[in-house]
CSV table of C-alpha atoms (C1' of nucleotides) in Angstrom, one decimal:
chain,number,residue,atom,x,y,z
A,642,MET,CA,-1.6,15.2,13.5
A,643,PRO,CA,-2.3,12.3,15.8
A,644,SER,CA,-5.6,12.6,17.5
A,645,SER,CA,-6.4,10.4,20.5
A,646,ALA,CA,-8.5,8.2,18.3
A,647,GLY,CA,-5.9,6.8,16.0
A,648,ILE,CA,-3.5,8.4,13.5
A,649,SER,CA,-4.2,9.4,9.9
A,650,ILE,CA,-2.7,7.8,6.9
A,651,GLY,CA,-0.7,11.0,6.2
A,652,TYR,CA,0.8,11.0,9.6
A,653,LEU,CA,1.7,7.3,9.3
A,654,ALA,CA,3.3,8.0,6.0
A,655,GLU,CA,5.3,10.9,7.4
A,656,ARG,CA,6.5,8.8,10.4
A,657,THR,CA,7.6,5.8,8.3
A,658,GLY,CA,8.8,7.5,5.1
A,659,LEU,CA,6.3,5.4,3.1
A,660,ALA,CA,4.1,6.9,0.4
A,661,VAL,CA,0.5,7.2,1.3
A,662,SER,CA,-0.3,5.1,-1.8
A,663,ALA,CA,2.0,2.3,-0.5
A,664,ILE,CA,0.2,2.1,2.8
A,665,ARG,CA,-3.1,1.8,1.0
A,666,TYR,CA,-1.6,-0.9,-1.1
A,667,TYR,CA,-0.4,-2.7,2.0
A,668,GLU,CA,-3.9,-2.6,3.4
A,669,ALA,CA,-5.2,-4.1,0.2
A,670,GLN,CA,-2.6,-6.9,0.6
A,671,GLY,CA,-3.8,-7.6,4.1
A,672,LEU,CA,-0.7,-6.3,5.9
A,673,VAL,CA,-2.5,-3.8,8.0
A,674,GLU,CA,-6.1,-3.2,9.0
A,675,PRO,CA,-7.1,0.3,9.8
A,676,TRP,CA,-10.6,1.2,10.9
A,677,ARG,CA,-12.6,4.1,9.6
A,678,ASN,CA,-13.7,7.2,11.3
A,679,ALA,CA,-17.1,8.8,10.9
A,680,GLY,CA,-16.1,10.4,7.7
A,681,GLY,CA,-14.8,7.2,6.2
A,682,GLN,CA,-11.1,8.1,6.5
A,683,ARG,CA,-8.6,5.4,7.7
A,684,ARG,CA,-7.4,5.5,11.2
A,685,PHE,CA,-4.4,3.5,12.3
A,686,HIS,CA,-3.0,2.4,15.6
A,687,ARG,CA,0.2,4.1,16.7
A,688,ALA,CA,1.7,0.6,16.8
A,689,ASP,CA,1.2,0.5,13.1
A,690,ILE,CA,4.3,2.7,12.7
A,691,ARG,CA,6.3,-0.2,14.1
A,692,ARG,CA,4.3,-2.6,11.9
A,693,MET,CA,5.2,-0.6,8.8
A,694,SER,CA,8.9,-0.6,9.9
A,695,PHE,CA,8.7,-4.3,10.3
A,696,ILE,CA,7.4,-4.6,6.8
A,697,MET,CA,10.1,-2.4,5.3
A,698,ILE,CA,12.9,-4.3,7.1
A,699,ALA,CA,11.5,-7.7,6.1
A,700,GLN,CA,11.5,-6.4,2.5
A,701,GLN,CA,15.1,-5.5,2.8
A,702,PHE,CA,15.7,-9.1,3.5
A,703,GLY,CA,14.0,-10.1,0.4
A,704,PHE,CA,10.7,-11.3,1.7
A,705,SER,CA,7.7,-10.8,-0.5
A,706,LEU,CA,4.6,-9.1,0.8
A,707,PRO,CA,2.7,-12.4,1.1
A,708,GLU,CA,5.5,-13.9,3.1
A,709,ILE,CA,5.5,-10.9,5.4
A,710,ARG,CA,1.8,-11.2,5.8
A,711,GLY,CA,2.4,-14.7,6.9
A,712,PHE,CA,4.9,-13.6,9.5
A,713,LEU,CA,2.4,-11.0,10.9
A,714,LYS,CA,-0.4,-13.5,10.9
A,715,ASP,CA,1.6,-16.2,12.7
A,716,LEU,CA,2.0,-13.9,15.6
A,717,PRO,CA,-0.5,-14.7,18.4
A,718,GLY,CA,-3.3,-12.3,18.2
A,719,GLY,CA,-2.0,-11.0,14.9
A,720,ARG,CA,-0.2,-8.2,16.7
A,721,THR,CA,2.8,-6.2,15.6
A,722,PRO,CA,6.0,-8.0,16.5
A,723,THR,CA,7.3,-7.4,20.0
A,724,LYS,CA,10.9,-7.7,21.1
A,725,GLU,CA,10.5,-11.4,21.6
A,726,ASP,CA,8.7,-12.0,18.3
A,727,TRP,CA,11.4,-10.0,16.5
A,728,ALA,CA,14.1,-12.1,18.0
A,729,ARG,CA,12.4,-15.3,16.9
A,730,ILE,CA,11.6,-14.0,13.4
A,731,SER,CA,15.1,-12.7,12.8
A,732,GLU,CA,16.5,-16.2,13.0
A,733,GLY,CA,14.6,-16.9,9.8
A,734,PHE,CA,15.9,-13.7,8.3
A,735,ARG,CA,19.4,-14.7,9.3
A,736,THR,CA,19.1,-18.1,7.6
A,737,HIS,CA,17.6,-16.5,4.5
A,738,LEU,CA,20.4,-13.9,4.3
A,739,ASP,CA,23.1,-16.5,4.9
A,740,GLN,CA,21.9,-18.5,2.0
A,741,ARG,CA,21.8,-15.5,-0.3
A,742,ILE,CA,25.3,-14.5,0.6
A,743,GLU,CA,26.6,-18.0,0.1
A,744,THR,CA,25.0,-18.2,-3.3
A,745,LEU,CA,26.7,-14.9,-4.4
A,746,VAL,CA,30.1,-16.0,-3.0
A,747,LYS,CA,29.9,-19.2,-4.9
A,748,LEU,CA,29.0,-17.3,-8.0
A,749,ARG,CA,32.0,-15.0,-7.5
A,750,ASP,CA,34.3,-18.0,-6.9
A,751,ASN,CA,33.1,-19.5,-10.2
A,752,LEU,CA,33.8,-16.2,-11.9
A,753,ASP,CA,37.3,-16.1,-10.5
A,754,GLY,CA,37.9,-19.6,-11.8
A,755,CYS,CA,36.6,-18.6,-15.2
A,756,ILE,CA,38.2,-15.2,-15.7
A,757,GLY,CA,40.1,-15.4,-18.9
A,758,CYS,CA,39.2,-18.9,-19.7
A,759,GLY,CA,36.9,-17.8,-22.5
A,760,CYS,CA,35.0,-21.1,-22.2
A,761,LEU,CA,31.5,-19.6,-22.2
A,762,SER,CA,30.2,-22.2,-24.6
A,763,LEU,CA,31.9,-25.2,-23.1
A,764,PRO,CA,30.0,-27.6,-20.9
A,765,ASN,CA,32.6,-27.6,-18.2
A,766,CYS,CA,32.3,-24.0,-17.5
A,767,LYS,CA,30.6,-23.6,-14.2
A,768,LEU,CA,29.1,-20.3,-15.1
A,769,TYR,CA,27.6,-21.7,-18.2
A,770,ASN,CA,26.5,-24.9,-16.7
A,771,PRO,CA,22.7,-25.1,-16.5
A,772,GLU,CA,22.8,-27.0,-13.2
A,773,ASP,CA,24.5,-24.1,-11.6
A,774,ARG,CA,22.2,-21.7,-13.3
A,775,ALA,CA,19.3,-23.5,-11.9
A,776,ALA,CA,20.7,-23.0,-8.5
A,777,GLN,CA,20.3,-19.3,-8.6
A,778,LYS,CA,17.3,-17.4,-7.6
A,779,GLY,CA,16.1,-14.0,-8.5
A,780,GLN,CA,14.6,-12.5,-11.5
A,781,GLY,CA,15.2,-13.9,-14.9
A,782,PRO,CA,13.7,-16.5,-17.1
A,783,ARG,CA,11.9,-19.2,-15.2
A,784,TYR,CA,13.2,-22.0,-17.2
A,785,LEU,CA,16.6,-21.3,-15.9
A,786,MET,CA,15.3,-22.1,-12.4
A,787,GLY,CA,14.7,-25.7,-12.4
A,788,ASP,CA,13.7,-26.8,-15.8
A,789,ARG,CA,15.4,-29.0,-18.3
A,790,PRO,CA,19.1,-29.5,-18.2
A,791,GLU,CA,19.0,-31.3,-21.5
A,792,ALA,CA,21.9,-32.7,-23.5
A,793,GLU,CA,24.4,-29.9,-23.8
A,794,ASN,CA,27.4,-30.4,-26.1
A,795,GLY,CA,30.2,-28.0,-26.5
A,796,HIS,CA,31.0,-27.2,-30.0
B,835,MET,CA,19.3,-27.9,-37.9
B,836,PRO,CA,22.2,-25.8,-38.7
B,837,SER,CA,22.6,-25.1,-42.4
B,838,SER,CA,25.7,-23.7,-43.9
B,839,ALA,CA,24.0,-20.3,-44.1
B,840,GLY,CA,23.4,-19.6,-40.4
B,841,ILE,CA,21.3,-21.3,-37.8
B,842,SER,CA,17.6,-21.0,-37.1
B,843,ILE,CA,16.1,-19.5,-34.0
B,844,GLY,CA,14.9,-22.9,-32.9
B,845,TYR,CA,18.3,-24.4,-33.0
B,846,LEU,CA,19.8,-21.4,-31.2
B,847,ALA,CA,17.1,-21.9,-28.5
B,848,GLU,CA,17.9,-25.5,-28.2
B,849,ARG,CA,21.6,-24.9,-27.9
B,850,THR,CA,21.3,-22.2,-25.3
B,851,GLY,CA,18.3,-23.4,-23.3
B,852,LEU,CA,16.6,-20.1,-24.0
B,853,ALA,CA,13.0,-19.9,-25.2
B,854,VAL,CA,12.5,-18.8,-28.8
B,855,SER,CA,10.4,-15.9,-27.5
B,856,ALA,CA,13.2,-14.8,-25.3
B,857,ILE,CA,15.6,-14.7,-28.2
B,858,ARG,CA,13.2,-12.6,-30.3
B,859,TYR,CA,12.8,-10.4,-27.3
B,860,TYR,CA,16.6,-9.9,-27.1
B,861,GLU,CA,16.7,-9.0,-30.7
B,862,ALA,CA,14.0,-6.3,-30.0
B,863,GLN,CA,16.3,-5.1,-27.2
B,864,GLY,CA,19.2,-4.8,-29.6
B,865,LEU,CA,21.2,-7.6,-28.0
B,866,VAL,CA,21.6,-9.6,-31.2
B,867,GLU,CA,21.1,-8.9,-34.8
B,868,PRO,CA,20.1,-11.8,-37.0
B,869,TRP,CA,19.6,-11.5,-40.7
B,870,ARG,CA,16.7,-12.9,-42.7
B,871,ASN,CA,16.7,-15.7,-45.3
B,872,ALA,CA,14.7,-15.6,-48.5
B,873,GLY,CA,11.5,-16.7,-46.7
B,874,GLY,CA,11.9,-14.0,-44.0
B,875,GLN,CA,13.0,-16.3,-41.2
B,876,ARG,CA,15.8,-15.2,-38.8
B,877,ARG,CA,19.2,-16.7,-39.3
B,878,PHE,CA,21.9,-16.4,-36.6
B,879,HIS,CA,25.6,-16.8,-36.6
B,880,ARG,CA,26.9,-19.8,-34.7
B,881,ALA,CA,28.8,-17.4,-32.6
B,882,ASP,CA,25.5,-16.1,-31.3
B,883,ILE,CA,25.3,-19.3,-29.2
B,884,ARG,CA,28.2,-17.8,-27.2
B,885,ARG,CA,26.6,-14.4,-27.4
B,886,MET,CA,23.5,-15.7,-25.7
B,887,SER,CA,25.5,-17.5,-23.1
B,888,PHE,CA,27.2,-14.3,-22.4
B,889,ILE,CA,23.9,-12.6,-21.9
B,890,MET,CA,22.7,-15.3,-19.6
B,891,ILE,CA,25.8,-15.1,-17.4
B,892,ALA,CA,25.7,-11.4,-17.2
B,893,GLN,CA,22.2,-11.6,-16.1
B,894,GLN,CA,23.2,-13.8,-13.2
B,895,PHE,CA,25.5,-11.0,-12.1
B,896,GLY,CA,22.6,-8.7,-11.9
B,897,PHE,CA,23.1,-6.7,-15.1
B,898,SER,CA,20.1,-5.4,-16.9
B,899,LEU,CA,19.6,-6.0,-20.6
B,900,PRO,CA,20.5,-2.4,-21.4
B,901,GLU,CA,23.7,-2.7,-19.5
B,902,ILE,CA,24.5,-5.9,-21.3
B,903,ARG,CA,23.8,-4.3,-24.6
B,904,GLY,CA,26.3,-1.7,-23.5
B,905,PHE,CA,29.0,-4.4,-23.0
B,906,LEU,CA,28.3,-5.9,-26.3
B,907,LYS,CA,28.4,-2.6,-28.1
B,908,ASP,CA,31.6,-1.6,-26.4
B,909,LEU,CA,33.4,-4.5,-28.0
B,910,PRO,CA,35.4,-3.4,-31.0
B,911,GLY,CA,33.5,-4.4,-34.1
B,912,GLY,CA,30.4,-5.3,-32.1
B,913,ARG,CA,31.6,-8.9,-32.0
B,914,THR,CA,30.8,-11.5,-29.4
B,915,PRO,CA,33.3,-11.4,-26.6
B,916,THR,CA,36.5,-13.3,-27.1
B,917,LYS,CA,38.7,-14.7,-24.3
B,918,GLU,CA,40.4,-11.3,-23.8
B,919,ASP,CA,37.2,-9.3,-23.8
B,920,TRP,CA,35.7,-11.7,-21.3
B,921,ALA,CA,38.7,-11.2,-19.0
B,922,ARG,CA,38.3,-7.5,-19.2
B,923,ILE,CA,34.6,-7.5,-18.7
B,924,SER,CA,34.7,-9.8,-15.8
B,925,GLU,CA,36.6,-7.2,-13.8
B,926,GLY,CA,33.4,-5.2,-13.9
B,927,PHE,CA,31.3,-8.2,-12.9
B,928,ARG,CA,33.7,-8.8,-10.0
B,929,THR,CA,33.3,-5.3,-8.7
B,930,HIS,CA,29.6,-5.4,-9.0
B,931,LEU,CA,29.4,-8.8,-7.2
B,932,ASP,CA,31.7,-7.7,-4.5
B,933,GLN,CA,29.5,-4.7,-3.8
B,934,ARG,CA,26.4,-6.8,-3.6
B,935,ILE,CA,28.0,-9.2,-1.2
B,936,GLU,CA,29.3,-6.4,0.9
B,937,THR,CA,25.8,-4.9,1.1
B,938,LEU,CA,24.3,-8.1,2.2
B,939,VAL,CA,27.0,-8.8,4.8
B,940,LYS,CA,26.4,-5.3,6.3
B,941,LEU,CA,22.7,-6.0,6.4
B,942,ARG,CA,23.4,-9.2,8.2
B,943,ASP,CA,25.7,-7.5,10.7
B,944,ASN,CA,23.0,-5.0,11.5
B,945,LEU,CA,20.6,-7.8,11.9
B,946,ASP,CA,22.9,-9.5,14.4
B,947,GLY,CA,23.2,-6.3,16.3
B,948,CYS,CA,19.5,-5.9,16.4
B,949,ILE,CA,18.3,-9.4,17.2
B,950,GLY,CA,16.3,-9.2,20.4
B,951,CYS,CA,16.7,-5.5,20.8
B,952,GLY,CA,13.1,-4.9,19.8
B,953,CYS,CA,14.0,-1.4,18.7
B,954,LEU,CA,12.3,-1.4,15.4
B,955,SER,CA,10.8,2.0,16.0
B,956,LEU,CA,13.8,3.7,17.5
B,957,PRO,CA,15.8,6.1,15.4
B,958,ASN,CA,19.1,4.5,16.4
B,959,CYS,CA,18.3,1.1,15.0
B,960,LYS,CA,20.4,0.6,11.9
B,961,LEU,CA,17.8,-1.5,10.2
B,962,TYR,CA,15.1,1.0,10.7
B,963,ASN,CA,17.2,4.1,10.0
B,964,PRO,CA,15.7,6.1,7.1
B,965,GLU,CA,19.2,7.2,6.1
B,966,ASP,CA,20.2,3.6,5.4
B,967,ARG,CA,17.0,3.0,3.6
B,968,ALA,CA,17.4,6.1,1.6
B,969,ALA,CA,20.8,4.7,0.6
B,970,GLN,CA,19.2,1.9,-1.4
B,971,LYS,CA,16.4,3.0,-3.7
B,972,GLY,CA,13.9,5.8,-4.0
B,973,GLN,CA,10.5,4.9,-5.4
B,974,GLY,CA,9.0,2.6,-7.9
B,975,PRO,CA,9.2,-1.2,-7.5
B,976,ARG,CA,12.0,-1.8,-5.1
B,977,TYR,CA,14.5,-4.3,-6.2
B,978,LEU,CA,15.6,-5.1,-2.8
B,979,MET,CA,18.4,-7.5,-3.1
B,980,GLY,CA,21.3,-5.4,-3.7
B,981,ASP,CA,21.0,-2.5,-5.9
B,982,ARG,CA,19.7,-2.6,-9.3
B,983,PRO,CA,21.6,0.0,-11.2
B,984,GLU,CA,20.0,2.0,-14.0
B,985,ALA,CA,16.5,3.0,-14.7
B,986,GLU,CA,15.8,5.4,-11.9
B,987,ASN,CA,13.2,7.9,-12.7
B,988,GLY,CA,11.6,10.6,-10.7
B,989,HIS,CA,7.9,10.7,-10.0
C,803,DG,C1',2.9,-34.0,-52.9
C,804,DT,C1',1.2,-33.8,-48.6
C,805,DA,C1',1.5,-33.5,-43.7
C,806,DA,C1',3.8,-31.8,-39.8
C,807,DT,C1',6.6,-28.7,-37.8
C,808,DT,C1',8.7,-24.3,-37.4
C,809,DT,C1',8.7,-19.6,-37.9
C,810,DC,C1',6.5,-15.1,-38.8
C,811,DT,C1',4.2,-10.6,-36.7
C,812,DA,C1',1.7,-8.0,-33.5
C,813,DA,C1',-0.6,-7.4,-29.6
C,814,DA,C1',-2.1,-8.9,-25.3
C,815,DC,C1',-0.9,-10.8,-21.1
C,816,DC,C1',2.0,-11.9,-16.8
C,817,DT,C1',4.1,-10.7,-11.9
C,818,DA,C1',5.5,-7.5,-8.1
C,819,DA,C1',5.1,-3.6,-5.9
C,820,DC,C1',3.7,0.2,-6.4
C,821,DT,C1',2.2,5.2,-8.5
C,822,DT,C1',-0.8,8.3,-11.0
C,823,DG,C1',-5.1,10.4,-12.3
C,824,DA,C1',-10.0,11.6,-12.2
C,825,DG,C1',-13.6,13.1,-9.8
C,826,DC,C1',-15.4,13.6,-5.4
C,827,DT,C1',-15.7,14.2,-0.1
C,828,DC,C1',-14.0,15.4,4.4
C,829,DA,C1',-11.5,18.3,7.8
C,830,DA,C1',-9.3,22.3,9.6
C,831,DG,C1',-7.8,27.1,9.8
C,832,DA,C1',-8.8,32.3,9.1
D,1392,DT,C1',-18.2,30.4,5.5
D,1393,DC,C1',-14.8,29.9,2.5
D,1394,DT,C1',-10.8,27.8,1.0
D,1395,DT,C1',-7.3,24.8,0.9
D,1396,DG,C1',-5.3,20.5,1.8
D,1397,DA,C1',-5.9,15.7,3.0
D,1398,DG,C1',-8.3,11.6,2.0
D,1399,DC,C1',-11.5,8.6,-0.6
D,1400,DT,C1',-12.3,4.9,-4.6
D,1401,DC,C1',-11.4,2.7,-8.7
D,1402,DA,C1',-9.0,2.1,-12.8
D,1403,DA,C1',-5.1,2.3,-15.3
D,1404,DG,C1',-0.1,3.0,-15.9
D,1405,DT,C1',4.8,1.7,-14.8
D,1406,DT,C1',9.1,-1.3,-15.1
D,1407,DA,C1',11.7,-5.6,-16.3
D,1408,DG,C1',11.9,-9.5,-18.6
D,1409,DG,C1',9.8,-12.0,-20.7
D,1410,DT,C1',5.3,-15.6,-22.4
D,1411,DT,C1',1.0,-16.5,-24.8
D,1412,DT,C1',-2.0,-16.4,-28.6
D,1413,DA,C1',-3.7,-16.3,-33.3
D,1414,DG,C1',-3.6,-16.8,-37.9
D,1415,DA,C1',-0.7,-17.1,-41.8
D,1416,DA,C1',3.5,-18.4,-44.4
D,1417,DA,C1',7.8,-21.0,-44.8
D,1418,DT,C1',10.4,-25.2,-44.2
D,1419,DT,C1',11.2,-29.9,-43.4
D,1420,DA,C1',9.9,-34.8,-43.1
D,1421,DC,C1',7.9,-38.7,-45.2
DNA sequence: GTAATTTCTAAACCTAACTTGAGCTCAAGA
DNA sequence: TCTTGAGCTCAAGTTAGGTTTAGAAATTAC
């Protein structure tokens, strides 16, 4: 229940769909700064509902929590994004998203070019080529992402 | 150096760009089954170079190691994919990829619709909508870019 | 025949984004 | 007032996909 002096962590969780533990984790990561009431319990601004939403949306776009913290800190006064802030920030999202889509489409095109070629071990296969592999981002071994191309010879 | 009786883990690593530790890890995950020489060292088939390449490519398409193990097991005789197998399997890749691209494009469209609307806290915002969020992943670490199939466990 | 390199195992460690548990306190309703 | 539920802290666990480390044994190079 929202009292006049800020909202509880449970209420914030209920309104955003986040787990209570996640909100506490976000606080630990510096994404939100609740104050404490007399009994030591966290109290949040109502605006933090929107702040949490912003975090969740930014996550959908693939931003890490540190990056999101950066967005939130860059806002004058460290406030939760307003309509204008949001418009500005979404340009960045858009670019990020476009890049990711482009990467996947390229990957798909390579796949189409390779279906049935059976060339997985050949140096001219674009899927196998380390240069192309280095271009991808995401989880996976780090040495695929920018390390040694090395002399590859098909066998 | 490849002897006539199979290749060493170091040579396999060199030929694929994988770390030796990664190959041992794949063995532990049941993705490859080397035998041992008299001294207890692993020996691999030459064909495992191709097998490793297959694993790396499948990873690029977002498949988890258990899924990839499934692909490799489904092959008659448990062999490394041939040209024909590869053609068959890539259909699955293609579908998976298409889905991921579609998801991202939808996200982008929603973003375009929302730029400047400042509606982050409103229930009719598609980016904010809990239904849409629920459509992706429940709890645990969220693998946000596209769905990561598999390994969904309750709390 | 040495020396150098590779490989072996097992366990610990790593990152990200959280969740779970233990043990305790605070707040609210009957 | 009692009781239940919500909240607190801190540490440890989880998942995926590995890497690092340490000490010993095998293999290769000279």
